[in-house]
Coordinates of C-alpha atoms and ligand atoms in Angstrom, one line a residue:
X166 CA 72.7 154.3 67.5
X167 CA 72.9 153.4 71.0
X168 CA 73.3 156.0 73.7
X169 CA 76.5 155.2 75.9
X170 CA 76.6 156.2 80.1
X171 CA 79.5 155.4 81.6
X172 CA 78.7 154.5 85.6
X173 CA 81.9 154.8 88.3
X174 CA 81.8 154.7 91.8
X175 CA 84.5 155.9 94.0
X176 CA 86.3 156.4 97.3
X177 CA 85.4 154.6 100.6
X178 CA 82.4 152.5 99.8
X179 CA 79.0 153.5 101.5
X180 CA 75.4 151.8 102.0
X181 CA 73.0 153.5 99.0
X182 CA 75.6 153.6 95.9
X183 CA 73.6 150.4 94.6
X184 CA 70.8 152.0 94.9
X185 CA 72.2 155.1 92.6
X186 CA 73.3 152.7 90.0
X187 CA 70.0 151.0 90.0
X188 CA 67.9 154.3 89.9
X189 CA 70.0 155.5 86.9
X190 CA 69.7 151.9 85.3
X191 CA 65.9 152.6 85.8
X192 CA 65.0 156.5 84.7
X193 CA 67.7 155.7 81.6
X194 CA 65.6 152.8 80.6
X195 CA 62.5 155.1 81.0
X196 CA 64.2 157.5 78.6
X197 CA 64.7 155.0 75.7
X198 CA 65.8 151.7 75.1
X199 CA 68.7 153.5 72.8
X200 CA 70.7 154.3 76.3
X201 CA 73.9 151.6 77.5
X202 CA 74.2 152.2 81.2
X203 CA 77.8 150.5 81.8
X204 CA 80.0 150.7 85.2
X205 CA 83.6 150.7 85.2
X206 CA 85.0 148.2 87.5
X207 CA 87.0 149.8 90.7
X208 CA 86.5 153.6 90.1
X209 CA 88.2 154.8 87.1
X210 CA 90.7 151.5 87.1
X211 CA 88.1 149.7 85.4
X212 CA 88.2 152.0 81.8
X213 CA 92.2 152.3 82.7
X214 CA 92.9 148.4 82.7
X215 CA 93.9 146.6 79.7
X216 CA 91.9 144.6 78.5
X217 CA 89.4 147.3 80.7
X218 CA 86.8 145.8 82.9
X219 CA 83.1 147.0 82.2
X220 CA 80.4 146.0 82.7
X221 CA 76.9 146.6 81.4
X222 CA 74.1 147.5 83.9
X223 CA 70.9 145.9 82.8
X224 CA 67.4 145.8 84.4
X225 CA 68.3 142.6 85.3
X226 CA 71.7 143.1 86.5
X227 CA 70.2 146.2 88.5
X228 CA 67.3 144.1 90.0
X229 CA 66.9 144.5 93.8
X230 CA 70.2 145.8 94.4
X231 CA 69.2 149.0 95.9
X232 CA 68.9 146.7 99.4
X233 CA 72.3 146.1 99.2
X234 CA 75.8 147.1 100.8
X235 CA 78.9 148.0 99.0
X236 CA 78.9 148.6 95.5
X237 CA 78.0 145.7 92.7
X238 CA 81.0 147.6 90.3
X239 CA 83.9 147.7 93.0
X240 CA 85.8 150.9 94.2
X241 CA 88.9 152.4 95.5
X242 CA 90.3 154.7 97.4
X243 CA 93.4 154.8 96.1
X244 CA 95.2 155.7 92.8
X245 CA 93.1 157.0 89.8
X246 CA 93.6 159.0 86.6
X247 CA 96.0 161.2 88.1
X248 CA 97.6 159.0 90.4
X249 CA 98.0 155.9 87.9
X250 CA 100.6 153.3 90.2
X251 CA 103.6 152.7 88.8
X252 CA 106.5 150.9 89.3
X253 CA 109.7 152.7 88.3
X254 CA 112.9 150.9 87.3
X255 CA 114.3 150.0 90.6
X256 CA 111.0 148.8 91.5
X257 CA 109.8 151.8 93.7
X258 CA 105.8 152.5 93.1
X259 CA 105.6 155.9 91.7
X260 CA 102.3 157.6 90.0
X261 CA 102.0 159.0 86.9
X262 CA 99.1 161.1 85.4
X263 CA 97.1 158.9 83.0
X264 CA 94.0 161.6 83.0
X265 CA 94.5 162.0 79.3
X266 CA 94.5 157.9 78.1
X267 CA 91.5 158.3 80.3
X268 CA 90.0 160.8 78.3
X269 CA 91.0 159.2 75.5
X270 CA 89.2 156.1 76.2
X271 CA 86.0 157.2 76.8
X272 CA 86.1 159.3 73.4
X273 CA 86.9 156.2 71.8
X274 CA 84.6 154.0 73.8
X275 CA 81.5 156.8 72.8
X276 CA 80.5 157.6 76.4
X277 CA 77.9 160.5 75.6
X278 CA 77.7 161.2 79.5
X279 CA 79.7 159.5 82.8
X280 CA 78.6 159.7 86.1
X281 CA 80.9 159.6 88.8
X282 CA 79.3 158.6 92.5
X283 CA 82.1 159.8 95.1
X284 CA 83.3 161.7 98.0
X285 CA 85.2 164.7 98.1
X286 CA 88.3 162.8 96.6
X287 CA 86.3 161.5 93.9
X288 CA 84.3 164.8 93.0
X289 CA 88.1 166.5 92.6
X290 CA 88.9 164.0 90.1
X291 CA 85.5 164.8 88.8
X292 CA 86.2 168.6 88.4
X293 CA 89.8 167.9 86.7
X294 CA 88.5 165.2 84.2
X295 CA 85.6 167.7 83.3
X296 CA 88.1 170.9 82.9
X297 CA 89.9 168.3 80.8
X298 CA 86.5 168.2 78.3
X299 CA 84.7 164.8 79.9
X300 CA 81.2 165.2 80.0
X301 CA 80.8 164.3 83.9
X302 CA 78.2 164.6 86.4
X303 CA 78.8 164.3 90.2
X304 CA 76.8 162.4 92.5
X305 CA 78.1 163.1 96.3
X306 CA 78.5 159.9 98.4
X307 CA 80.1 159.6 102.1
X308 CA 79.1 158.3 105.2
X309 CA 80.9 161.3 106.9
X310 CA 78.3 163.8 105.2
X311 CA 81.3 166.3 104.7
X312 CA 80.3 167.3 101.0
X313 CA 78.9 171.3 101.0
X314 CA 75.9 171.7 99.3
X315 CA 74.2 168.9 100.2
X316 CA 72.1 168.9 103.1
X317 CA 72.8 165.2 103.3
X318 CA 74.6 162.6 101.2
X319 CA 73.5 159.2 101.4
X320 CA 75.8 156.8 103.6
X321 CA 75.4 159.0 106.8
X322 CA 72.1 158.5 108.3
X323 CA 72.9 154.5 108.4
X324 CA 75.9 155.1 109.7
X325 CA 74.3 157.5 112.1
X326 CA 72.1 154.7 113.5
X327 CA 75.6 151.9 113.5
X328 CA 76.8 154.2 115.4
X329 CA 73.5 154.7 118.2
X330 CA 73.3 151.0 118.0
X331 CA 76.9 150.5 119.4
X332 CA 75.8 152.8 121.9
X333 CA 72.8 151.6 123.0
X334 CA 74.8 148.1 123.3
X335 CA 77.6 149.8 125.3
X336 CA 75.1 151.3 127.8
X337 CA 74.1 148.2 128.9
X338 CA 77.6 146.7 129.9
X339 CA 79.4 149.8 131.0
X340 CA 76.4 150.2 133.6
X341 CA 76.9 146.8 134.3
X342 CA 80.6 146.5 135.0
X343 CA 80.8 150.5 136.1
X344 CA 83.2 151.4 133.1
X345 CA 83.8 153.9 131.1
X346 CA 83.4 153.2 127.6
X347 CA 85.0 155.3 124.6
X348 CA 83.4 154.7 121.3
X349 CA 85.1 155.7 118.4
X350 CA 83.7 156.7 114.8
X351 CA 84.2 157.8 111.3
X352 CA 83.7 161.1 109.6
X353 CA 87.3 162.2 108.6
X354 CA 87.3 166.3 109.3
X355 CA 84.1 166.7 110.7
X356 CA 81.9 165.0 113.6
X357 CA 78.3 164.4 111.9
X358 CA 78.6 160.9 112.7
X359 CA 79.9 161.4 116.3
X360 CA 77.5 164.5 117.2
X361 CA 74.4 162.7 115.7
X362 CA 74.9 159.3 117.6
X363 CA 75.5 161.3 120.7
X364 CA 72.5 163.1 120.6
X365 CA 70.0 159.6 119.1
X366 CA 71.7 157.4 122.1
X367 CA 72.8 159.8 125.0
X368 CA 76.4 159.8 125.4
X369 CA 77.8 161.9 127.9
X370 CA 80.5 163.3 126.6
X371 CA 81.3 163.6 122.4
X372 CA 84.3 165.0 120.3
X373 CA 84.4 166.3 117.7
X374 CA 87.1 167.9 115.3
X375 CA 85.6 171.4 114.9
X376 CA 86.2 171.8 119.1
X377 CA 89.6 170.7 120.5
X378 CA 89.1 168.9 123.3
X379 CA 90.1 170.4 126.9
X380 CA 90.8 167.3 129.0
X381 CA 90.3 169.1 132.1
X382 CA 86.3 170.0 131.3
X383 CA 86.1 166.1 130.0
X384 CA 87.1 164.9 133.7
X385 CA 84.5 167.4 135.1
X386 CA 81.4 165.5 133.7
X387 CA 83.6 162.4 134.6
X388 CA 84.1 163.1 137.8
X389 CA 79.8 163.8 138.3
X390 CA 78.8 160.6 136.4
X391 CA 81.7 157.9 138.2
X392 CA 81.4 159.9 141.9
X393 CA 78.2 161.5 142.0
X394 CA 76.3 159.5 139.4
X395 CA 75.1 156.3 138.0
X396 CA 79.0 155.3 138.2
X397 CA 79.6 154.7 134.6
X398 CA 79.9 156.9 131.3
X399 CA 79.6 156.5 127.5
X400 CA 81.9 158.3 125.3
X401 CA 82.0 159.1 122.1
X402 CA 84.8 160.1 119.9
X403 CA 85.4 161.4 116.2
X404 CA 88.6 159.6 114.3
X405 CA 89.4 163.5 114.0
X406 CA 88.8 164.7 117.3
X407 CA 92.6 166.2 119.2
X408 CA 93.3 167.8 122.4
X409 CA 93.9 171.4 122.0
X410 CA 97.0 172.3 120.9
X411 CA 97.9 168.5 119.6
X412 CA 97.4 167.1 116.2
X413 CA 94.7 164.5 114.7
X414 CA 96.1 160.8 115.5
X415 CA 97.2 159.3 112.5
X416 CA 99.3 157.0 110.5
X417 CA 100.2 159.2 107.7
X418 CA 99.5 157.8 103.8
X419 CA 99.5 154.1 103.6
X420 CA 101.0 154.0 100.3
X421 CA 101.8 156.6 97.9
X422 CA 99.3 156.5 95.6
X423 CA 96.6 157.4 98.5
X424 CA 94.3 160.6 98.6
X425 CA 94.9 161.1 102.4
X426 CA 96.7 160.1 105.6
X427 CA 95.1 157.3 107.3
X428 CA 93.1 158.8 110.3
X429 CA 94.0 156.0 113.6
X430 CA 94.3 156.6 117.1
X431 CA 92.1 158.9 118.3
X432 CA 90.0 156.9 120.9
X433 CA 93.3 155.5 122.2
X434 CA 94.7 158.5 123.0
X435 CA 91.4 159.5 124.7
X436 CA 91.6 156.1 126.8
X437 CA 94.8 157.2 127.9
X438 CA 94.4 160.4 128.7
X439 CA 91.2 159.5 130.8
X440 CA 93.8 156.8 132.3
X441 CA 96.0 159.5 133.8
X442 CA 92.9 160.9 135.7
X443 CA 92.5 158.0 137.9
X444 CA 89.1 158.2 138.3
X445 CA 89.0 154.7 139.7
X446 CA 87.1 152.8 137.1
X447 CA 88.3 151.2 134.3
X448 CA 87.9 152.3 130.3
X449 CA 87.4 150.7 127.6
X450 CA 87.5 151.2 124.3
X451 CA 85.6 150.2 120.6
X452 CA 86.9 151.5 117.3
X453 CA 83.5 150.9 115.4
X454 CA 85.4 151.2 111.6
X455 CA 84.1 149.3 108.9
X456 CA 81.0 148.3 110.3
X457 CA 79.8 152.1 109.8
X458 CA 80.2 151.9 105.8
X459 CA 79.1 147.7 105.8
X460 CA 75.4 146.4 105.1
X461 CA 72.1 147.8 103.6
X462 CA 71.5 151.4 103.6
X463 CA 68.4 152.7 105.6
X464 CA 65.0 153.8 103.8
X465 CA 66.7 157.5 104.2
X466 CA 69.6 156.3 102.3
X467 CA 68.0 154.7 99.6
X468 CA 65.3 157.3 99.1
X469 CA 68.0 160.0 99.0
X470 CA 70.3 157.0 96.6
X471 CA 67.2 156.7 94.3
X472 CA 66.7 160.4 94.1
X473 CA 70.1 161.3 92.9
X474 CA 70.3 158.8 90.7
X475 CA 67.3 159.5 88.5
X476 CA 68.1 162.9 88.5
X477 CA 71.8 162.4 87.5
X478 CA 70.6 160.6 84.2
X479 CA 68.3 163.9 83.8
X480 CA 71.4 166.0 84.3
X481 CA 73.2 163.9 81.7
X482 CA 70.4 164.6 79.4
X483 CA 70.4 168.1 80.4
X484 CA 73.9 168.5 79.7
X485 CA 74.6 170.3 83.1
X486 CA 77.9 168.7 82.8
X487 CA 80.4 169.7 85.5
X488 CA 77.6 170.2 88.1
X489 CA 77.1 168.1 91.1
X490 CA 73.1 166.7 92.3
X491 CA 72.5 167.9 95.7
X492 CA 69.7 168.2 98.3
X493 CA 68.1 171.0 99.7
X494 CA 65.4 170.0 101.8
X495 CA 62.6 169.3 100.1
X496 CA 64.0 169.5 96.7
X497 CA 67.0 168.1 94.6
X498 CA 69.2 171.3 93.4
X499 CA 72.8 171.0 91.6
X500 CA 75.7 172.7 92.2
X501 CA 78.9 173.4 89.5
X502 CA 81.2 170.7 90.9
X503 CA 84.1 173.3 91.7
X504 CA 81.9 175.0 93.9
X505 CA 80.8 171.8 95.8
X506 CA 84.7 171.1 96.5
X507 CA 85.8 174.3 97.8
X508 CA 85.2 173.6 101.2
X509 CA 84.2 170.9 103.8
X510 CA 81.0 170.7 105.1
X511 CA 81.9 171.0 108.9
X512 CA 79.5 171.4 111.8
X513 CA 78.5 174.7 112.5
X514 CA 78.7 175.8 116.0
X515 CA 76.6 178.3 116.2
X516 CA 74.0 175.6 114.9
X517 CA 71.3 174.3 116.4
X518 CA 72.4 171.0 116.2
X519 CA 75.4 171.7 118.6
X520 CA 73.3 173.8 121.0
X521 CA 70.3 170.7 120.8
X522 CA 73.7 168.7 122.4
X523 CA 74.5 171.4 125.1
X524 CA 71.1 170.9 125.8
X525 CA 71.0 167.8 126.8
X526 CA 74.8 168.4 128.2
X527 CA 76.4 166.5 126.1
X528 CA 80.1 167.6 127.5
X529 CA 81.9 168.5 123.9
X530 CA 85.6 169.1 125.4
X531 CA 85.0 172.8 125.9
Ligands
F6P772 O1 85.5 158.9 103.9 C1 84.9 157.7 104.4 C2 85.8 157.0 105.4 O2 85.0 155.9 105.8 C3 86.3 157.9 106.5 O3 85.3 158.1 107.5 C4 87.5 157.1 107.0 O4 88.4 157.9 107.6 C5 88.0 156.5 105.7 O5 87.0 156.5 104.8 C6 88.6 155.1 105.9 O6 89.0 154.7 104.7 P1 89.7 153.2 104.5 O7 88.6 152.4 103.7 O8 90.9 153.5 103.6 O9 90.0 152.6 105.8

């Protein structure tokens, strides 16, 4: 009788999860031809739909995909098992918990094993469906690298070098209109993304959320690159970097079935903050969004991609269900899901990291 693997990725989409699907595609094939690698369409919606939308992942439908952006078998960052949208009798969307039709269906569908590639948000649901009885294995996906236990997940070092590429670009024309330029990234709670592409393409300033920012010490390295310097700046900003003392700019939840409120605003706060300084040049501003999470993961991403995936499949063979593939430089460890979601992975400042960036004086608001 056939094997059955059951495939779902989940959250924010991120350069490498094609490259998990096709590395577990691959190693299950290695295993035996007895094993049905199928992906549920859109996260968990896919095996929740009626009539549901799978799919099966074949060599062939798996071939070369690892190059590739997104994610061949959709996802979503909203809604899910336990946060099924619903539209109530006056016609106001409500959720409702549909966790156990979802167990249900993937009794009654014979999954032996799902894999669920996803953030933090997705790696929750993970730990309830498995407390629950679901034989699931987490993979840890997110461009903002904010998973703990992981050294790295995959998605961050190409957004990483997005990121230095809009810097390198913005070099150029701030120094040749004498602006200053605020760039503004991803990364949620913590300021991996920002910090890193500080440090690869020499901002002068970069905020993060772990340090409030102190306006006042921002204006002093201002003040020596405009007056006494080169007479333009580069800065870069985290969508979770606030003053201190003020709150993270944001939109609050976009609908009621999201995980999250909907980080916005950060940069053009900053812009007019740096405004109110008069400081005699102009700012400017670029919100670099999507473009972080779009088009084909590094090598880094799809080495680290290919690794988890194979040993996902092994996990699933293994039975280490409720556990979480992780990496821990130079070798692939796991970690019991619940553990893994505990905490953020935020920067440490103590680290090195942050003192590499006071090093170069990078100005980090403090
Ligand atoms: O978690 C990944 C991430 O890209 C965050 O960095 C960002 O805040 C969020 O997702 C944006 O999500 P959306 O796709 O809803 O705009």
């Amino acid at each position: 009788m056939k094997k059955r693997l059951l495939v779902a990725t989940g959250g924010g989409d991120c350069p490498g999860l094609n490259a998990v699907i096709r590395a577990i595609v691959k190693r299950s094939r290695l295993e035996s031809d007895d094993w049905q690698v199928i992906g549920s369409i859109d996260a968990f919606n896919g095996i929740l739909q009626d009539p549901m939308k799978l799919v099966e992942l074949t060599p062939e439908v798996v071939a070369g995909i690892h190059v590739k952006g997104g994610t061949i078998i959709g996802t979503t960052n909203k809604g899910g098992p336990f946060a099924w949208p619903v539209k109530d009798i006056k016609g106001n969307i409500t959720t409702v918990d549909r966790s156990n039709d979802l167990i249900r269906r993937i009794q009654y569908e014979g999954f032996d094993g799902v894999i669920n590639i996803g953030g933090d948000g997705s790696q929750r649901i993970s730990q309830k469906l498995f407390e629950k009885g679901c034989p699931i294995i987490g993979v840890p996906k997110t461009i903002d690298n904010d998973l703990s236990f992981t050294d790295f997940t995959f998605g961050f070092q190409t957004a990483v070098e997005i990121a230095t590429d809009a810097i390198d670009k913005l070099v150029t024309t701030a120094a040749s209109h004498h602006r200053i330029f605020v760039l503004e990234v991803m990364g949620r709670y913590a300021g991996w993304i920002a910090l890193h592409a500080a440090i690869a393409g020499g901002a002068e300033v970069c905020l993060i959320p772990e340090i409030p920012y102190n306006l006042d010490k921002i204006k002093e390295s201002l003040v020596d690159r405009i007056k006494d310097g080169p007479g333009f700046a580069v800065i870069i900003i985290a969508e979770g970097a606030k003053p201190i003392g003020g709150e993270m700019a944001n939109e609050g939840f976009k609908s009621v079935e999201s995980h999250e409120v909907h980080l916005k605003g950060a940069g053009e706060r900053l812009v007019s903050e740096i405004d109110s300084l008069e400081l005699g040049v102009e700012t400017r501003l670029l919100v670099l969004g999507h473009l972080q999470r779009g088009g084909i993961p590094n090598a880094f991403d799809r080495i680290l991609a290919a690794q988890f995936g194979t040993k996902a499949f092994e996990m699933v063979l293994n039975k280490q269900f409720g556990e979480m593939v992780c990496y821990t430089h130079p070798n692939l460890t796991t970690v019991k899901i619940k553990k893994a979601i505990k905490e953020y992975n935020l920067i440490d400042l103590d680290s090195d990291i942050v003192a590499t960036a006071r090093g170069l004086d990078i100005n980090l608001g403090d």
